[in-house]
Coordinates of C-alpha atoms in Angstrom, one line a residue:
M222 CA 146.1 124.2 399.6
D223 CA 148.0 125.3 396.3
K224 CA 147.1 128.5 394.6
S225 CA 145.5 127.0 391.3
L226 CA 143.8 124.3 393.4
E227 CA 142.1 126.8 395.3
L228 CA 141.0 128.8 392.6
L229 CA 139.4 125.5 390.7
K230 CA 137.6 124.7 394.2
K231 CA 136.2 128.6 394.5
H232 CA 135.5 129.4 390.8
W233 CA 134.1 126.0 389.2
G234 CA 134.0 123.8 392.2
F235 CA 136.2 121.3 391.3
N236 CA 138.8 119.8 393.8
S237 CA 140.9 118.1 391.0
F238 CA 141.8 118.6 387.8
R239 CA 141.3 116.5 385.2
Q240 CA 144.0 114.5 382.3
S241 CA 147.1 117.0 381.4
Q242 CA 145.3 120.1 382.8
A243 CA 147.6 120.8 386.4
E244 CA 150.9 120.5 383.9
I245 CA 149.5 123.0 381.1
I246 CA 148.4 125.2 384.1
R247 CA 152.2 125.1 385.0
S248 CA 153.6 125.3 381.6
V249 CA 152.0 128.2 381.3
I250 CA 152.5 130.2 384.5
K251 CA 156.4 129.5 384.3
G252 CA 155.6 131.7 381.2
E253 CA 156.0 129.3 378.3
D254 CA 154.5 129.2 375.3
T255 CA 152.5 126.3 375.4
F256 CA 150.4 124.5 372.5
V257 CA 147.2 122.3 373.6
L258 CA 145.9 119.4 371.5
L259 CA 142.5 118.4 373.8
P260 CA 139.3 116.6 372.8
T261 CA 136.3 118.2 372.6
G262 CA 134.5 118.6 376.1
A263 CA 138.4 117.7 378.0
G264 CA 138.6 121.6 379.9
K265 CA 140.8 123.6 377.4
S266 CA 139.3 126.8 378.5
L267 CA 140.4 126.3 382.2
C268 CA 143.7 125.7 380.9
Y269 CA 144.1 129.7 379.9
Q270 CA 141.3 130.6 382.4
L271 CA 143.0 129.4 385.7
P272 CA 146.5 130.8 385.2
A273 CA 145.0 134.0 384.1
L274 CA 143.2 134.6 387.5
M275 CA 146.8 133.4 389.0
T276 CA 148.9 136.6 387.4
E277 CA 148.5 140.1 387.3
G278 CA 147.1 141.8 384.2
V279 CA 144.5 141.0 381.5
C280 CA 144.4 137.7 379.8
L281 CA 143.8 138.1 376.0
V282 CA 141.6 135.7 374.1
I283 CA 141.2 135.0 370.2
S284 CA 137.7 133.1 368.9
P285 CA 136.6 132.8 365.9
L286 CA 132.6 132.8 366.9
I287 CA 130.6 135.5 368.7
A288 CA 128.5 133.0 370.2
L289 CA 131.3 130.7 371.8
M290 CA 133.1 134.2 373.1
E291 CA 129.6 135.1 374.6
D292 CA 129.0 131.8 376.4
Q293 CA 132.6 132.4 377.7
V294 CA 132.1 135.6 379.2
K295 CA 128.7 134.7 380.6
S296 CA 130.2 131.7 382.3
L297 CA 133.3 133.5 383.6
E298 CA 131.2 136.2 385.0
S299 CA 128.7 133.7 386.8
K300 CA 131.7 132.7 388.7
G301 CA 132.5 136.5 389.8
V302 CA 135.2 137.3 387.1
K303 CA 135.3 140.5 385.0
A304 CA 135.3 139.6 381.3
L305 CA 134.3 142.2 378.1
L306 CA 133.7 140.8 374.7
L307 CA 134.7 143.4 371.9
S308 CA 132.0 142.9 369.2
S309 CA 130.8 144.5 366.2
K310 CA 128.2 145.9 368.3
L311 CA 130.4 148.4 370.0
N312 CA 130.6 151.7 368.0
R313 CA 134.0 153.8 368.3
H314 CA 133.1 155.5 371.4
D315 CA 132.0 152.6 373.4
T316 CA 135.2 150.8 372.2
I317 CA 137.6 153.6 373.6
I318 CA 134.9 153.0 377.4
A319 CA 135.5 149.6 377.1
F320 CA 139.6 149.4 376.6
D321 CA 139.5 151.9 379.6
N322 CA 137.6 149.7 381.8
L323 CA 140.2 147.1 381.1
M324 CA 142.7 149.5 382.2
H325 CA 141.3 150.9 385.4
G326 CA 137.8 148.5 386.1
N327 CA 139.8 145.2 387.2
F328 CA 138.8 143.4 384.4
K329 CA 140.6 140.1 383.7
F330 CA 139.5 138.9 380.0
L331 CA 139.6 140.5 376.6
Y332 CA 137.9 138.4 374.0
L333 CA 137.6 139.3 370.3
S334 CA 137.6 137.7 366.9
P335 CA 141.0 137.7 364.5
E336 CA 138.9 139.9 362.0
K337 CA 138.8 142.8 364.8
L338 CA 142.1 142.3 365.7
Q339 CA 143.6 143.6 362.8
S340 CA 141.7 146.9 363.1
A341 CA 145.0 149.6 363.7
F342 CA 142.8 151.3 366.1
I343 CA 142.4 148.1 368.1
Q344 CA 146.1 147.1 367.8
E345 CA 147.2 150.6 369.4
K346 CA 144.5 150.1 372.6
I347 CA 145.8 146.5 372.3
S348 CA 149.3 147.9 373.0
Q349 CA 148.6 149.6 375.5
L350 CA 146.9 146.8 377.8
P351 CA 148.9 145.2 380.6
L352 CA 148.3 141.6 379.2
N353 CA 149.5 138.5 381.2
L354 CA 148.5 135.8 378.5
I355 CA 147.3 135.7 375.5
A356 CA 145.3 132.8 374.2
I357 CA 144.3 131.5 370.7
D358 CA 141.4 129.0 371.0
E359 CA 140.3 127.0 367.9
A360 CA 144.1 127.6 366.5
H361 CA 143.6 124.5 363.8
C362 CA 142.0 128.1 362.1
I363 CA 145.3 129.1 361.1
S364 CA 146.1 126.2 358.8
Q365 CA 145.2 126.4 355.3
W366 CA 145.4 122.5 355.9
G367 CA 143.0 122.3 358.9
H368 CA 139.2 122.0 358.3
D369 CA 138.0 125.9 359.1
F370 CA 140.7 127.9 357.5
R371 CA 140.2 131.3 358.8
S372 CA 142.5 133.5 356.5
A373 CA 142.5 136.6 359.5
Y374 CA 144.0 134.3 361.7
L375 CA 147.7 134.4 359.8
K376 CA 147.3 138.3 361.0
I377 CA 147.4 136.9 364.8
P378 CA 151.3 137.2 364.8
V379 CA 151.1 140.8 365.1
L380 CA 150.7 140.6 368.4
N381 CA 154.6 139.7 369.1
E382 CA 155.0 142.8 367.7
L383 CA 152.8 144.4 370.4
H384 CA 153.9 142.4 373.4
P385 CA 156.6 140.7 372.4
D386 CA 157.1 138.5 375.7
I387 CA 153.9 137.6 376.7
P388 CA 153.6 134.3 376.8
K389 CA 151.0 132.5 374.2
I390 CA 148.6 129.2 374.4
A391 CA 147.3 127.9 371.1
L392 CA 144.1 125.4 371.8
T393 CA 141.9 123.2 369.4
A394 CA 140.0 119.5 369.8
T395 CA 141.2 118.5 366.6
A396 CA 144.5 118.5 364.3
T397 CA 146.5 115.9 362.4
S398 CA 150.2 116.3 362.8
V399 CA 150.4 118.7 359.9
V400 CA 148.1 121.0 361.3
K401 CA 149.8 121.0 364.7
Q402 CA 153.0 121.5 362.6
D403 CA 151.5 124.7 361.0
I404 CA 149.6 125.8 363.9
I405 CA 153.3 126.8 366.0
E406 CA 154.6 127.7 363.0
N407 CA 152.6 130.3 361.9
L408 CA 152.0 131.5 365.5
K409 CA 155.5 131.8 366.0
L410 CA 155.5 129.8 369.0
K411 CA 158.8 129.8 371.1
S412 CA 159.6 126.2 371.8
P413 CA 156.7 125.5 372.8
K414 CA 155.7 122.6 375.5
I415 CA 153.4 120.4 373.8
F416 CA 150.4 118.6 375.6
T417 CA 148.5 116.0 373.2
G418 CA 145.5 114.2 374.9
S419 CA 144.3 111.2 373.5
Y420 CA 141.3 111.5 371.1
Y421 CA 140.1 107.9 372.6
R422 CA 136.7 108.4 373.9
D423 CA 135.4 105.0 375.6
N424 CA 131.8 106.5 376.5
L425 CA 131.3 107.3 372.9
D426 CA 129.4 104.3 371.0
I427 CA 130.1 104.9 367.3
S428 CA 128.1 103.2 364.7
V429 CA 127.9 103.6 360.9
L430 CA 124.6 102.3 359.2
K431 CA 123.5 102.4 355.5
K432 CA 119.6 103.3 355.3
E433 CA 117.7 103.8 352.6
A434 CA 114.9 105.5 354.4
I435 CA 117.2 107.9 356.8
R436 CA 114.3 110.3 357.9
T437 CA 113.0 106.6 359.5
G438 CA 115.9 105.5 360.5
I439 CA 116.4 108.5 362.7
L440 CA 112.7 108.6 363.8
D441 CA 113.3 104.9 365.6
L442 CA 116.9 105.7 367.2
L443 CA 115.5 109.1 368.7
K444 CA 112.6 106.5 370.2
S445 CA 115.0 105.0 372.0
I446 CA 116.4 107.5 374.0
D447 CA 114.5 110.0 376.6
E448 CA 117.8 112.5 377.0
P449 CA 118.8 115.2 374.5
A450 CA 119.9 114.6 370.7
I451 CA 121.3 116.7 368.3
V452 CA 120.7 115.6 364.7
Y453 CA 123.2 117.6 361.8
V454 CA 121.8 117.5 358.4
G455 CA 123.8 119.0 355.5
T456 CA 121.2 122.2 354.6
R457 CA 119.5 124.8 356.1
K458 CA 116.5 123.9 354.3
N459 CA 116.5 120.4 356.0
T460 CA 117.6 121.7 359.4
I461 CA 113.1 122.6 359.3
Q462 CA 112.1 119.7 357.4
F463 CA 113.5 117.6 359.8
A464 CA 112.6 119.2 362.6
R465 CA 109.2 119.7 361.6
F466 CA 108.9 115.9 360.8
L467 CA 110.2 114.9 364.3
T468 CA 107.9 117.4 365.8
G469 CA 104.7 115.8 363.5
N470 CA 105.9 112.4 365.1
Q471 CA 105.6 113.3 368.6
I472 CA 109.2 114.2 369.3
K473 CA 109.6 117.7 370.0
A474 CA 112.4 119.7 367.9
T475 CA 114.0 123.1 367.3
Y476 CA 116.7 124.0 364.5
Y477 CA 119.6 125.8 364.4
H478 CA 121.2 127.2 361.4
G479 CA 123.6 130.0 360.3
G480 CA 121.0 131.8 358.6
L481 CA 119.1 132.6 361.9
D482 CA 119.6 136.2 363.6
S483 CA 121.6 135.9 366.9
K484 CA 117.7 136.1 368.5
Q485 CA 116.3 133.0 366.6
K486 CA 119.1 131.0 367.8
S487 CA 119.2 132.2 371.4
E488 CA 116.3 131.1 371.7
A489 CA 116.8 127.7 369.8
L490 CA 119.6 126.9 372.0
L491 CA 118.1 127.9 375.2
Q492 CA 115.0 125.5 374.1
W493 CA 117.1 123.1 373.6
K494 CA 119.7 123.5 376.8
E495 CA 116.4 123.7 379.6
E496 CA 114.9 120.5 377.4
K497 CA 112.0 121.9 376.3
T498 CA 113.0 120.4 372.8
K499 CA 114.6 117.0 372.8
V500 CA 116.1 117.2 369.6
M501 CA 118.3 120.2 368.2
V502 CA 118.2 119.9 364.0
A503 CA 121.4 121.8 363.0
T504 CA 124.3 122.3 360.5
N505 CA 127.9 122.9 361.3
A506 CA 127.2 126.0 362.6
F507 CA 125.9 124.0 365.7
G508 CA 129.4 123.8 366.6
M509 CA 132.1 125.6 368.7
G510 CA 131.2 126.3 372.2
I511 CA 128.0 123.7 372.7
D512 CA 128.2 122.8 376.3
K513 CA 125.6 120.5 377.3
S514 CA 126.9 117.1 379.3
N515 CA 123.8 114.9 379.0
V516 CA 123.6 114.7 375.1
R517 CA 123.2 111.0 374.8
M518 CA 122.6 110.6 371.0
V519 CA 124.5 112.8 368.2
I520 CA 123.1 111.2 364.7
H521 CA 124.4 112.6 361.1
A522 CA 122.0 112.5 358.4
H523 CA 124.9 113.9 356.3
L524 CA 128.1 112.7 355.2
P525 CA 130.4 115.3 356.9
N526 CA 133.0 117.3 355.4
S527 CA 135.9 115.7 356.8
I528 CA 136.9 113.1 359.6
E529 CA 137.9 116.5 361.6
N530 CA 134.5 117.8 361.7
Y531 CA 132.9 114.3 362.2
M532 CA 134.8 114.2 365.3
Q533 CA 134.3 117.6 366.4
E534 CA 130.2 117.1 366.3
I535 CA 130.3 113.6 368.0
G536 CA 132.0 114.6 370.2
R537 CA 129.1 117.4 371.8
G538 CA 127.7 113.6 373.5
G539 CA 128.5 112.5 376.5
R540 CA 130.3 115.0 377.8
D541 CA 129.0 114.0 381.4
G542 CA 131.0 111.0 381.1
K543 CA 127.8 108.5 380.8
V544 CA 127.3 106.0 377.3
S545 CA 126.4 108.6 374.3
F546 CA 125.2 107.0 371.0
T547 CA 126.5 108.2 368.0
Y548 CA 125.2 107.0 364.5
L549 CA 125.9 108.0 360.6
L550 CA 123.4 107.4 358.3
Y551 CA 124.2 107.0 354.6
N552 CA 123.0 105.9 351.7
E553 CA 124.3 106.0 347.9
N554 CA 122.1 109.2 347.4
S555 CA 124.2 110.8 350.4
I556 CA 127.5 109.7 348.7
F557 CA 126.3 110.7 345.8
E558 CA 125.7 114.7 347.1
S559 CA 128.6 114.5 349.1
E560 CA 130.7 114.1 345.8
L561 CA 128.6 116.9 343.9
Q562 CA 129.0 119.2 347.1
L563 CA 132.6 118.5 346.4
K564 CA 132.7 118.8 342.9
K565 CA 131.1 122.1 342.9
S566 CA 133.5 123.6 345.7
I567 CA 136.8 122.6 344.0
V568 CA 137.4 125.9 341.7
S569 CA 140.9 125.9 339.7
P570 CA 143.5 128.4 339.4
E571 CA 142.0 129.3 336.4
F572 CA 138.6 130.2 337.6
C573 CA 140.1 132.0 340.3
R574 CA 141.9 134.4 337.5
S575 CA 138.7 134.9 335.5
V576 CA 137.1 135.9 338.7
Y577 CA 139.9 138.4 339.4
G578 CA 140.1 139.8 336.6
K579 CA 136.2 140.4 335.8
L580 CA 136.0 141.6 339.1
N581 CA 138.5 144.3 338.0
D582 CA 136.9 145.1 335.0
Y583 CA 133.3 144.9 337.5
F584 CA 134.7 148.3 339.3
Q585 CA 136.9 149.7 336.0
I586 CA 140.0 149.3 337.7
A587 CA 142.9 149.4 334.8
K588 CA 146.1 147.5 334.4
G589 CA 148.8 148.3 337.0
E590 CA 146.5 150.3 339.1
L591 CA 145.7 149.5 342.7
N592 CA 142.3 150.8 344.1
E593 CA 141.9 151.4 347.7
G594 CA 138.8 152.8 347.9
V595 CA 135.8 149.9 349.4
F596 CA 133.4 148.9 346.9
D597 CA 129.4 147.5 347.6
F598 CA 129.5 144.6 346.0
D599 CA 126.7 141.8 345.2
P600 CA 128.3 138.8 344.2
Q601 CA 125.1 137.4 342.5
E602 CA 124.7 139.9 341.2
F603 CA 128.5 139.8 339.4
A604 CA 127.8 136.1 338.6
L605 CA 125.1 137.0 336.7
R606 CA 126.7 139.7 334.8
Y607 CA 129.6 137.4 333.6
D608 CA 127.5 134.1 333.3
F609 CA 129.8 132.3 336.0
P610 CA 128.2 129.7 338.5
F611 CA 127.4 131.7 341.7
I612 CA 128.3 128.8 343.9
Q613 CA 131.8 128.5 341.8
V614 CA 131.9 132.5 342.3
Y615 CA 132.0 132.2 345.6
Y616 CA 134.3 129.8 346.5
A617 CA 136.9 131.6 343.9
L618 CA 135.9 134.9 346.6
N619 CA 136.4 133.0 349.0
H620 CA 140.6 131.5 347.8
L621 CA 141.5 135.5 346.8
H622 CA 140.1 136.5 350.1
H623 CA 142.2 134.2 351.8
E624 CA 145.6 134.6 349.6
D625 CA 144.9 138.2 350.2
I626 CA 144.3 139.4 347.3
I627 CA 141.2 140.9 347.9
F628 CA 139.2 141.8 351.2
Y629 CA 135.7 140.7 351.6
D630 CA 133.0 141.5 354.1
Q631 CA 130.2 138.8 354.3
N632 CA 128.4 139.6 357.3
P633 CA 124.5 137.5 356.4
A634 CA 122.8 140.3 358.5
K635 CA 123.7 142.8 355.4
T636 CA 121.5 140.7 353.3
S637 CA 117.9 141.2 352.2
R638 CA 115.5 139.4 354.2
V639 CA 112.1 138.2 353.6
R640 CA 109.5 135.8 355.3
V641 CA 105.7 134.8 353.9
I642 CA 103.0 135.7 357.1
E643 CA 99.8 135.4 354.9
N644 CA 98.1 132.6 354.8
N645 CA 97.0 129.9 352.0
S646 CA 94.0 131.3 351.0
K647 CA 95.2 134.7 350.7
L648 CA 98.5 133.5 348.6
F649 CA 96.5 131.4 345.6
K650 CA 94.8 135.1 345.7
V651 CA 97.4 137.2 345.4
Q652 CA 99.5 134.7 342.6
S653 CA 96.0 134.4 340.8
L654 CA 96.8 138.5 339.8
Q655 CA 98.0 139.3 336.6
N656 CA 100.8 141.7 338.0
I657 CA 104.4 141.5 338.9
Q658 CA 103.6 141.1 342.8
A659 CA 102.0 137.2 341.6
Q660 CA 105.2 136.6 339.8
V661 CA 107.5 137.5 342.8
L662 CA 105.5 135.7 345.0
Q663 CA 105.7 133.0 342.9
M664 CA 109.0 133.0 342.9
L665 CA 110.2 133.6 346.5
L666 CA 107.7 130.4 347.2
R667 CA 109.1 127.9 344.3
T668 CA 113.0 129.4 345.2
Y669 CA 113.1 129.8 349.2
G670 CA 112.6 126.9 351.3
G671 CA 111.4 127.6 354.6
I672 CA 110.1 131.1 354.1
H673 CA 107.2 130.3 355.9
D674 CA 109.0 129.5 359.2
Q675 CA 112.0 132.1 359.2
F676 CA 112.9 134.6 357.8
I677 CA 115.6 133.6 354.4
A678 CA 117.8 135.7 353.0
I679 CA 116.9 137.0 349.3
N680 CA 118.6 138.2 346.4
E681 CA 116.4 140.9 344.6
S682 CA 119.1 141.0 341.7
L683 CA 118.7 137.2 341.5
I684 CA 114.8 137.5 341.2
S685 CA 114.9 140.4 338.2
S686 CA 117.3 137.9 336.6
K687 CA 114.7 135.2 336.6
L688 CA 111.4 137.3 336.1
K689 CA 113.4 139.4 333.6
Q690 CA 112.4 142.4 334.7
P691 CA 114.5 146.0 336.1
K692 CA 115.9 145.2 339.9
E693 CA 113.7 148.6 340.5
A694 CA 110.2 146.7 339.7
I695 CA 111.4 144.0 341.7
I696 CA 112.2 146.4 345.1
R697 CA 108.7 148.0 344.7
A698 CA 106.6 144.5 344.6
L699 CA 108.1 143.2 347.3
K700 CA 107.3 146.4 349.2
R701 CA 104.3 146.4 347.8
L702 CA 103.3 142.8 349.7
D703 CA 105.0 143.8 352.0
Q704 CA 102.5 147.1 352.9
D705 CA 99.6 144.0 351.9
K706 CA 101.0 142.3 354.4
V707 CA 101.7 139.3 352.6
I708 CA 105.4 139.1 353.2
V709 CA 107.8 140.8 355.9
Y710 CA 110.5 142.6 353.6
K711 CA 113.5 144.2 355.5
K712 CA 115.7 145.3 352.6
S713 CA 119.6 145.1 353.1
V714 CA 120.5 148.6 354.2
N715 CA 124.2 147.5 352.7
K716 CA 125.8 145.4 350.0
L717 CA 128.6 143.4 350.8
K718 CA 131.9 145.2 351.3
L719 CA 135.0 144.5 349.0
N720 CA 137.8 146.3 348.6
F721 CA 141.5 145.3 346.5
L722 CA 144.9 144.7 347.8
V723 CA 147.0 144.5 345.3
P724 CA 147.4 146.5 341.8
R725 CA 145.6 144.5 339.2
E726 CA 148.4 142.6 337.5
V727 CA 146.4 138.8 336.5
N728 CA 149.1 136.8 335.1
F729 CA 151.8 137.6 338.1
I730 CA 149.1 137.2 340.9
Y731 CA 148.0 133.9 339.2
H732 CA 151.1 131.8 339.3
T733 CA 151.6 133.4 343.0
I734 CA 148.5 131.9 344.4
R735 CA 148.2 129.0 341.5
A736 CA 150.0 126.4 343.9
N737 CA 148.6 127.3 347.5
I738 CA 145.1 127.3 346.0
T739 CA 146.0 123.7 344.0
Q740 CA 146.9 122.1 347.6
R741 CA 143.5 123.2 349.1
N742 CA 141.7 121.3 346.6
K743 CA 143.8 118.5 347.2
T744 CA 143.6 118.9 350.7
K745 CA 139.6 118.9 350.7
K746 CA 139.9 115.5 348.5
T747 CA 142.0 114.0 350.7
K748 CA 139.6 114.7 353.7
S749 CA 136.5 113.7 351.3
L750 CA 137.8 111.1 350.4
A751 CA 139.2 109.3 353.8
L752 CA 135.6 110.2 355.3
H753 CA 134.5 107.6 352.3
D754 CA 136.8 105.5 353.5
F755 CA 135.8 105.6 356.9
I756 CA 131.9 104.9 356.3
K757 CA 132.7 102.3 354.0
N758 CA 135.1 100.3 355.7
D759 CA 133.1 97.8 358.0
Q760 CA 135.9 95.4 358.7
T761 CA 137.7 97.5 360.8
C762 CA 137.0 98.6 364.6
R763 CA 135.1 102.8 364.1
Q764 CA 137.6 103.5 366.7
I765 CA 141.0 102.2 365.6
Q766 CA 140.1 104.3 362.4
L767 CA 139.6 107.4 363.8
L768 CA 142.6 107.3 366.1
N769 CA 144.7 106.1 363.0
Y770 CA 143.9 109.2 361.2
F771 CA 144.8 111.6 363.7
G772 CA 148.2 109.1 364.4
E773 CA 147.2 107.6 367.4
K774 CA 147.3 103.7 367.7
L775 CA 144.2 102.0 369.8
V776 CA 145.9 98.5 371.1
Q777 CA 142.6 96.8 371.1
P778 CA 139.5 97.3 369.2
C779 CA 137.0 99.4 371.2
G780 CA 133.8 96.2 371.3
H781 CA 131.3 98.4 371.2
C782 CA 130.9 100.0 367.7
D783 CA 128.9 98.6 364.7
V784 CA 132.2 96.6 363.5
C785 CA 133.0 95.5 366.7
R786 CA 129.4 94.5 367.2
S787 CA 129.2 92.9 363.8
R788 CA 131.6 90.7 364.4
E789 CA 131.0 89.4 367.8
N790 CA 127.4 88.6 366.4
A791 CA 129.5 86.9 363.1
D792 CA 131.4 84.8 365.9
K793 CA 128.2 83.4 367.2
I794 CA 126.6 82.7 364.6
D795 CA 125.9 78.7 362.6
Y796 CA 126.3 78.9 359.4
K797 CA 125.1 75.5 358.5
E798 CA 122.0 76.6 360.3
L799 CA 121.8 80.0 358.8
S800 CA 122.2 78.1 355.2
D801 CA 118.8 75.6 356.4
Q802 CA 117.4 78.4 357.1
I803 CA 118.0 80.5 353.9
L804 CA 116.9 77.3 351.7
S805 CA 113.7 76.4 353.2
L806 CA 112.9 80.2 353.0
I807 CA 113.6 80.2 349.8
K808 CA 111.9 77.1 348.5
K809 CA 108.6 78.2 350.6
H810 CA 108.4 81.6 348.6
K811 CA 110.0 80.7 345.3
T812 CA 112.4 83.7 345.6
L813 CA 113.2 85.9 347.7
S814 CA 115.5 89.5 347.7
I815 CA 118.4 90.3 350.3
H816 CA 115.9 92.3 352.4
E817 CA 113.1 90.1 352.0
M818 CA 115.5 87.4 354.6
G819 CA 116.8 90.1 356.4
Q820 CA 113.0 90.8 357.1
F821 CA 112.2 86.9 358.1
L822 CA 115.4 86.0 359.7
Q823 CA 115.8 89.0 361.7
I824 CA 119.6 88.4 362.1
D825 CA 123.0 90.3 360.9
K826 CA 123.1 91.5 357.2
E827 CA 126.5 90.6 356.7
A828 CA 125.9 86.9 358.1
I829 CA 123.3 86.6 355.2
V830 CA 125.4 87.5 352.9
K831 CA 127.9 85.6 353.6
T832 CA 125.7 82.6 353.6
L833 CA 124.3 83.3 349.9
Q834 CA 127.8 83.9 348.6
L835 CA 129.0 80.4 349.8
L836 CA 125.6 78.9 348.3
V837 CA 126.0 80.7 345.4
E838 CA 129.5 79.2 345.1
R839 CA 128.4 75.4 345.6
K840 CA 125.5 76.4 342.9
F841 CA 122.3 75.5 345.4
I842 CA 120.9 79.1 344.3
D843 CA 121.2 81.9 341.7
L844 CA 120.2 85.2 341.5
N845 CA 117.5 86.2 339.0
L846 CA 117.1 89.7 336.8
Q847 CA 114.7 90.8 339.3
N848 CA 117.8 90.3 342.4
K849 CA 116.5 88.1 343.8
F850 CA 117.0 84.1 344.4
Y851 CA 115.8 80.8 343.5
L852 CA 116.5 78.0 344.2
I853 CA 118.8 75.6 341.4
T854 CA 116.8 72.5 340.7

């Protein structure tokens, strides 16, 4: 038996490979650089894990998410394979021990983040390892034109200097042709073998539905299935609200977002994986590495940022090959919110220049000077001091970080957190007092949604500004509320860390970064427009639209998306009979709206609209000021 098939059977329990896995594994074993573009759920991790087991040495895996790496390590260990994750939880002493184990303990895999790779100490240790393969997972993160750009990925080519002869494999589930080329160039892959699987998932039933009452629509959809489902929402607050709404309507739900600590995330994920809860309500933080085979429904209650995000998220459904239903529910408010969020995220190069200049003022750095110290940094306090909108400061800092002008640690675990634990009667009593504790409590309850249900990150400087009280007084009030067991207050141990990477030359830096920021903004707008076009295009098969976006052609319509079903139903409609029914209804009820006609007729709304247009054109009916149709006599 072929050794790869033997290992596949031994460790994974499969008798044969899927799609192009066997060809990819052969390419890696030959020592060739390899680029792999396979859809979510196609078994990409096997493409580097199995060949690494067939070769002496350690496979280094670069991956963007701790949770994803933890899952991979647990999965390998369950197969009897020794793997190690180098996380920030390990101190220097533990890290040295970990590398000793990698050298002498028969470990086959080392997982670490691209940020961890930037440490000179880690690089030195990696240079001493007997590597057999370098795997870069979620490789689209290296492209500035991709949907999950991480500037730390651009540092990965340092591995070419540490291990110039070790083959590399780059893997992703979503990449346009531009992003694919970006990955190959930025990782410096040498004449790579390229493997591209189809994006087409014939077991995904895709529907885009306009719903005025989105919550009610979700409830109706979820009642139609008994197996697990995912509901994607736009904000952390909405995860709590939607989960509470579903639970209140006899559908067990939990929630997941980026603000939860690791224990809360693990508990929520475990409840859902073990099917103690049916529905996971989540932001897009619930994504990479979520591997559950029997997800029967994926619902979007908001508009994703891009088609790439949308494809990844609906790809969580139907990994067992059975039909999974995906729904994107939207209304005019959804589109407005999406456009507003896009507008907030677009910051001009000129605004970035202003933020950079004020940062230097804030830390008293003179023109031409490079202060190589590491500063404690509170971005909200900074935004308040210079009267900048905080959300725009956030995006400007991201641009400056991506352009290697500054480096700042955004670890949310370092922010202060609060949870309200007292009941309503006690809260009312405290709020009625005429003191600063009452003011702070009122501010917390008004400003931070979900603060009763979980720990919420707060900013003492922001509260200080709103209440016009010294920050020290706010902290004392929070501590007093904690002592009185009204809240639990976990004060941040450290602020965010920021350091400057170049000397202060504001105009030079502006001209250096202007083109990249302008292009990045243009890319955001283009991706948003493509997603909106997809939603509004109810004439072309959904699968054809999605595949066209990624440069792939589908010869025939899928036959089972909302567009295909609508066309099939329209072909069956007798428009003469429908016209007679509509005229009869209007005659009976005097005036009727489109919505009311839909309730009476219970057929495809598009067919009703088409028939009404014909009747208006032929002057049988007309529309009054209340948007209702009436007979022309």
